[in-house]
Amino acid sequence: MGQANEEKRRKTEMNIRFVKNEAGANLQQLMEYAARLTGIGDDFWEGHILNGVHYSILSNHTEIGYFTLCGNEKITSFYMLASCLKLGQTIFRQILNDFCVKTAFVATCDELFLSLCMDNHKSIEMQAYFFEHSGVNVRPPEWGRELMRPAAMEDVKDILDTEYVEENIRAGRYYVMRENGVFLGQGFFHPDNLTPTQASIGMSVHPDHRCKGVGRSIIMHLMEISREKMFTPICGCWYYNHNSKRTLESAGFVSKTRLLNIHFTEDATHE
């Protein structure tokens, strides 16, 4: 009780306030945030940061940290200056209370944020794997790169996704693989915003052509394309998508980092 009162007293003395950044994300600030991590994140992870609502943590009008809320009830980033970390637990709990935060998306390579989430968690749900290439040589792709090309608008009818398809085609993010005009699958190439040297790559295979090496081949060709464009290729997949995990591993990718969905309330709906 004495320690809690002391923390509350210090917080009051420092006049802590949470101020919404009406201009949106501070990209440079968030790029520095990503650079501090000990591992990688993918486009799914960074999307929940960039598309969230951004707040500054102020002490007597001076910014000492920041955080991001996505969908009002999920916190997706948290940072504080090292000189103010003694207040980290108190301020984090205040954010959870003031904003009625129910869950967090936190990567296991984000030490401070992960530790604060663990201090307050009720349950933990495994969300995703983040993959990077091992550098180990693997067998060649089963399907040649000559079968892949950037997607065009006439490919819309075959693309297996349902959202932002035309937008992503115009942005050059989709590739398609066809043999004699038959659609085998698609690749996704997305240069990351928070780590500009990285590109997130992924694939989807038409149900008629699964278990034939198509997905593996698409990933290997996208890895080559990424490197030609001077990007480091990285991947991610849902934690329980065992087939995708095996495909990425067979293409030479390994995962050291997980994305966790941490719940702060007993009744938080699992996603």
Short mmCIF file of C-alpha atoms in Angstrom, two decimals:
data_model
loop_
_atom_site.label_atom_id
_atom_site.label_comp_id
_atom_site.label_asym_id
_atom_site.label_seq_id
_atom_site.Cartn_x
_atom_site.Cartn_y
_atom_site.Cartn_z
CA MET A 1 0.00 0.00 0.00
CA GLY A 2 2.84 2.38 0.86
CA GLN A 3 4.57 1.79 -2.47
CA ALA A 4 1.31 2.33 -4.38
CA ASN A 5 0.71 5.61 -2.58
CA GLU A 6 4.27 6.71 -3.32
CA GLU A 7 3.83 5.96 -7.03
CA LYS A 8 0.53 7.85 -7.06
CA ARG A 9 2.20 10.81 -5.34
CA ARG A 10 5.03 10.86 -7.92
CA LYS A 11 2.53 10.60 -10.77
CA THR A 12 0.57 13.55 -9.36
CA GLU A 13 3.75 15.61 -8.93
CA MET A 14 4.71 14.95 -12.56
CA ASN A 15 1.20 15.98 -13.76
CA ILE A 16 0.74 12.98 -16.08
CA ARG A 17 -1.75 13.44 -18.93
CA PHE A 18 -2.70 11.41 -22.01
CA VAL A 19 -3.22 13.56 -25.11
CA LYS A 20 -4.60 12.31 -28.40
CA ASN A 21 -2.45 13.16 -31.42
CA GLU A 22 -5.02 14.67 -33.73
CA ALA A 23 -2.58 14.65 -36.64
CA GLY A 24 -2.35 10.86 -36.46
CA ALA A 25 0.73 8.67 -36.33
CA ASN A 26 4.18 10.18 -35.91
CA LEU A 27 5.85 7.91 -38.47
CA GLN A 28 9.42 8.83 -37.53
CA GLN A 29 8.68 8.17 -33.87
CA LEU A 30 7.14 4.78 -34.65
CA MET A 31 10.02 3.84 -36.95
CA GLU A 32 12.36 4.48 -34.02
CA TYR A 33 10.06 2.36 -31.86
CA ALA A 34 10.32 -0.56 -34.31
CA ALA A 35 14.10 -0.15 -34.53
CA ARG A 36 14.42 -0.62 -30.74
CA LEU A 37 12.82 -4.05 -30.83
CA THR A 38 15.02 -7.12 -30.56
CA GLY A 39 13.18 -8.94 -33.37
CA ILE A 40 10.92 -8.38 -36.35
CA GLY A 41 7.27 -7.50 -36.93
CA ASP A 42 5.19 -7.94 -40.08
CA ASP A 43 2.60 -5.90 -41.98
CA PHE A 44 -0.27 -7.27 -39.84
CA TRP A 45 1.49 -6.13 -36.67
CA GLU A 46 2.43 -2.70 -38.01
CA GLY A 47 -1.05 -2.18 -39.45
CA HIS A 48 -2.54 -2.41 -35.96
CA ILE A 49 -0.12 0.32 -34.87
CA LEU A 50 -0.33 2.68 -37.84
CA ASN A 51 -4.11 2.44 -38.14
CA GLY A 52 -4.70 3.03 -34.45
CA VAL A 53 -5.29 6.18 -32.43
CA HIS A 54 -2.06 7.65 -31.10
CA TYR A 55 -1.59 9.26 -27.71
CA SER A 56 1.29 11.11 -26.10
CA ILE A 57 2.12 10.64 -22.43
CA LEU A 58 2.87 14.11 -21.07
CA SER A 59 4.49 15.18 -17.83
CA ASN A 60 4.14 18.92 -17.20
CA HIS A 61 3.71 19.47 -20.97
CA THR A 62 6.80 17.38 -21.83
CA GLU A 63 6.35 14.13 -23.75
CA ILE A 64 7.79 11.19 -21.81
CA GLY A 65 6.19 8.40 -23.84
CA TYR A 66 3.38 7.35 -26.14
CA PHE A 67 1.00 4.52 -26.91
CA THR A 68 -1.46 3.37 -29.57
CA LEU A 69 -5.02 2.12 -29.24
CA CYS A 70 -6.63 0.15 -32.05
CA GLY A 71 -10.39 -0.29 -32.13
CA ASN A 72 -10.69 1.59 -28.82
CA GLU A 73 -10.14 -1.49 -26.62
CA LYS A 74 -6.79 -2.88 -27.85
CA ILE A 75 -3.39 -1.36 -27.05
CA THR A 76 -0.81 -2.08 -29.75
CA SER A 77 2.27 -0.04 -28.77
CA PHE A 78 3.73 1.48 -25.63
CA TYR A 79 6.94 3.42 -25.01
CA MET A 80 8.40 5.48 -22.18
CA LEU A 81 11.67 7.31 -21.73
CA ALA A 82 14.16 5.35 -19.65
CA SER A 83 14.36 8.22 -17.15
CA CYS A 84 10.65 7.78 -16.36
CA LEU A 85 10.39 3.99 -16.27
CA LYS A 86 9.93 3.95 -12.49
CA LEU A 87 6.40 5.15 -13.26
CA GLY A 88 5.88 2.65 -16.07
CA GLN A 89 3.66 0.19 -14.19
CA THR A 90 1.52 2.94 -12.67
CA ILE A 91 1.04 4.76 -15.96
CA PHE A 92 0.29 1.55 -17.87
CA ARG A 93 -2.38 0.53 -15.35
CA GLN A 94 -3.84 4.03 -15.61
CA ILE A 95 -4.10 3.68 -19.39
CA LEU A 96 -5.87 0.33 -19.02
CA ASN A 97 -8.33 1.87 -16.56
CA ASP A 98 -8.91 5.25 -18.22
CA PHE A 99 -9.46 3.81 -21.71
CA CYS A 100 -11.14 0.53 -20.66
CA VAL A 101 -8.52 -1.44 -22.56
CA LYS A 102 -9.40 -5.13 -22.81
CA THR A 103 -6.59 -6.62 -24.91
CA ALA A 104 -3.14 -6.02 -26.36
CA PHE A 105 -1.29 -7.14 -29.46
CA VAL A 106 2.33 -7.37 -28.35
CA ALA A 107 5.33 -8.99 -30.03
CA THR A 108 7.63 -11.09 -27.86
CA CYS A 109 10.55 -8.93 -29.04
CA ASP A 110 9.01 -5.82 -27.38
CA GLU A 111 10.42 -6.26 -23.88
CA LEU A 112 8.98 -3.29 -21.98
CA PHE A 113 5.49 -3.51 -23.50
CA LEU A 114 5.40 -7.29 -23.03
CA SER A 115 6.50 -7.04 -19.40
CA LEU A 116 3.83 -4.48 -18.57
CA CYS A 117 1.18 -6.59 -20.30
CA MET A 118 2.28 -9.63 -18.29
CA ASP A 119 1.97 -7.61 -15.07
CA ASN A 120 -1.73 -7.11 -15.80
CA HIS A 121 -2.81 -10.12 -17.87
CA LYS A 122 -5.71 -12.46 -17.19
CA SER A 123 -5.06 -14.79 -20.13
CA ILE A 124 -2.81 -15.09 -23.18
CA GLU A 125 -3.77 -16.20 -26.67
CA MET A 126 -1.17 -17.13 -29.27
CA GLN A 127 -1.82 -14.96 -32.35
CA ALA A 128 0.93 -15.32 -34.96
CA TYR A 129 4.44 -16.31 -35.93
CA PHE A 130 6.89 -13.82 -37.45
CA PHE A 131 9.45 -15.43 -39.80
CA GLU A 132 12.82 -14.39 -41.16
CA HIS A 133 15.05 -16.33 -43.51
CA SER A 134 17.56 -18.68 -41.91
CA GLY A 135 20.19 -18.32 -44.63
CA VAL A 136 20.19 -22.10 -45.04
CA ASN A 137 20.00 -23.46 -48.59
CA VAL A 138 16.88 -25.48 -49.37
CA ARG A 139 15.74 -27.43 -52.43
CA PRO A 140 14.78 -25.35 -55.48
CA PRO A 141 11.17 -24.24 -56.05
CA GLU A 142 8.92 -26.77 -57.75
CA TRP A 143 7.40 -24.14 -60.07
CA GLY A 144 9.48 -21.71 -62.13
CA ARG A 145 9.57 -17.96 -61.72
CA GLU A 146 8.54 -17.54 -65.36
CA LEU A 147 5.04 -18.55 -64.24
CA MET A 148 4.80 -15.50 -61.92
CA ARG A 149 4.03 -11.93 -62.86
CA PRO A 150 2.64 -8.80 -61.21
CA ALA A 151 -1.15 -8.99 -60.98
CA ALA A 152 -3.29 -6.93 -63.33
CA MET A 153 -6.93 -5.90 -63.10
CA GLU A 154 -7.99 -8.89 -65.20
CA ASP A 155 -6.74 -11.09 -62.35
CA VAL A 156 -9.26 -9.67 -59.85
CA LYS A 157 -11.71 -12.51 -60.44
CA ASP A 158 -9.12 -15.09 -59.35
CA ILE A 159 -7.53 -13.31 -56.38
CA LEU A 160 -8.44 -15.25 -53.26
CA ASP A 161 -8.72 -12.19 -50.99
CA THR A 162 -11.88 -10.11 -50.70
CA GLU A 163 -10.73 -6.72 -49.36
CA TYR A 164 -8.71 -3.93 -51.02
CA VAL A 165 -7.89 -6.19 -53.99
CA GLU A 166 -7.94 -3.53 -56.71
CA GLU A 167 -6.11 -1.06 -54.47
CA ASN A 168 -3.36 -3.59 -53.80
CA ILE A 169 -3.08 -4.50 -57.48
CA ARG A 170 -2.61 -0.82 -58.37
CA ALA A 171 0.05 -0.56 -55.64
CA GLY A 172 1.96 -3.50 -57.13
CA ARG A 173 1.48 -5.70 -54.07
CA TYR A 174 0.00 -8.77 -55.78
CA TYR A 175 1.69 -11.35 -57.96
CA VAL A 176 -0.09 -14.24 -59.66
CA MET A 177 1.20 -17.64 -60.70
CA ARG A 178 -0.41 -19.24 -63.76
CA GLU A 179 0.40 -22.28 -65.88
CA ASN A 180 -1.08 -22.23 -69.37
CA GLY A 181 -3.52 -19.58 -68.16
CA VAL A 182 -4.68 -21.62 -65.16
CA PHE A 183 -4.55 -19.71 -61.88
CA LEU A 184 -2.41 -21.60 -59.34
CA GLY A 185 -2.05 -19.04 -56.60
CA GLN A 186 -1.08 -15.53 -55.61
CA GLY A 187 1.74 -13.81 -53.82
CA PHE A 188 1.64 -10.69 -51.69
CA PHE A 189 4.52 -8.22 -51.48
CA HIS A 190 4.25 -5.30 -49.06
CA PRO A 191 7.20 -3.00 -48.22
CA ASP A 192 6.96 -2.25 -44.50
CA ASN A 193 6.39 1.30 -43.30
CA LEU A 194 8.00 1.07 -39.87
CA THR A 195 11.06 -0.86 -41.07
CA PRO A 196 11.65 0.45 -44.61
CA THR A 197 14.41 -2.10 -45.30
CA GLN A 198 11.91 -4.96 -44.90
CA ALA A 199 9.10 -6.30 -47.08
CA SER A 200 6.37 -8.61 -45.82
CA ILE A 201 5.64 -11.43 -48.25
CA GLY A 202 2.90 -14.04 -48.26
CA MET A 203 0.96 -16.41 -50.49
CA SER A 204 -2.40 -18.07 -51.03
CA VAL A 205 -2.91 -21.16 -53.19
CA HIS A 206 -6.03 -22.13 -55.13
CA PRO A 207 -7.66 -25.15 -53.43
CA ASP A 208 -7.25 -27.26 -56.59
CA HIS A 209 -3.47 -26.84 -56.50
CA ARG A 210 -2.52 -27.25 -52.86
CA CYS A 211 0.11 -29.74 -51.66
CA LYS A 212 1.97 -29.42 -54.99
CA GLY A 213 4.69 -26.96 -53.94
CA VAL A 214 2.89 -23.91 -55.36
CA GLY A 215 2.86 -21.90 -52.11
CA ARG A 216 6.49 -22.75 -51.38
CA SER A 217 7.50 -21.71 -54.90
CA ILE A 218 5.64 -18.40 -54.67
CA ILE A 219 7.36 -17.58 -51.37
CA MET A 220 10.79 -18.44 -52.77
CA HIS A 221 10.24 -16.29 -55.85
CA LEU A 222 8.94 -13.39 -53.73
CA MET A 223 12.03 -13.71 -51.55
CA GLU A 224 14.16 -13.32 -54.67
CA ILE A 225 12.06 -10.39 -55.90
CA SER A 226 12.35 -8.68 -52.50
CA ARG A 227 16.12 -8.94 -52.54
CA GLU A 228 16.29 -7.62 -56.10
CA LYS A 229 14.32 -4.61 -54.87
CA MET A 230 16.79 -4.23 -51.94
CA PHE A 231 14.36 -5.41 -49.25
CA THR A 232 14.86 -8.06 -46.58
CA PRO A 233 11.91 -10.49 -46.92
CA ILE A 234 9.96 -11.39 -43.78
CA CYS A 235 6.75 -13.38 -43.31
CA GLY A 236 4.00 -13.95 -40.81
CA CYS A 237 1.21 -16.45 -40.36
CA TRP A 238 -1.59 -17.16 -37.93
CA TYR A 239 -0.29 -19.27 -35.05
CA TYR A 240 -2.69 -22.14 -35.76
CA ASN A 241 -2.18 -22.23 -39.54
CA HIS A 242 0.09 -25.27 -39.43
CA ASN A 243 0.16 -25.73 -43.21
CA SER A 244 1.43 -22.18 -43.79
CA LYS A 245 4.05 -22.64 -41.08
CA ARG A 246 5.33 -25.82 -42.75
CA THR A 247 5.37 -24.10 -46.15
CA LEU A 248 7.41 -21.15 -44.86
CA GLU A 249 9.83 -23.43 -43.04
CA SER A 250 10.31 -25.56 -46.18
CA ALA A 251 11.26 -22.34 -48.01
CA GLY A 252 14.02 -21.66 -45.45
CA PHE A 253 12.21 -19.34 -43.04
CA VAL A 254 12.37 -19.68 -39.25
CA SER A 255 10.51 -17.95 -36.43
CA LYS A 256 12.01 -16.57 -33.23
CA THR A 257 9.23 -14.06 -32.53
CA ARG A 258 5.55 -14.51 -31.69
CA LEU A 259 2.63 -12.08 -31.64
CA LEU A 260 0.54 -12.47 -28.50
CA ASN A 261 -3.07 -11.44 -27.93
CA ILE A 262 -3.09 -10.63 -24.22
CA HIS A 263 -6.37 -10.24 -22.33
CA PHE A 264 -6.70 -7.93 -19.34
CA THR A 265 -10.28 -8.86 -18.43
CA GLU A 266 -11.90 -12.23 -17.83
CA ASP A 267 -14.67 -11.53 -20.34
CA ALA A 268 -12.54 -10.27 -23.25
CA THR A 269 -13.70 -11.94 -26.45
CA HIS A 270 -10.96 -14.09 -27.96
CA GLU A 271 -10.18 -13.19 -31.56
#
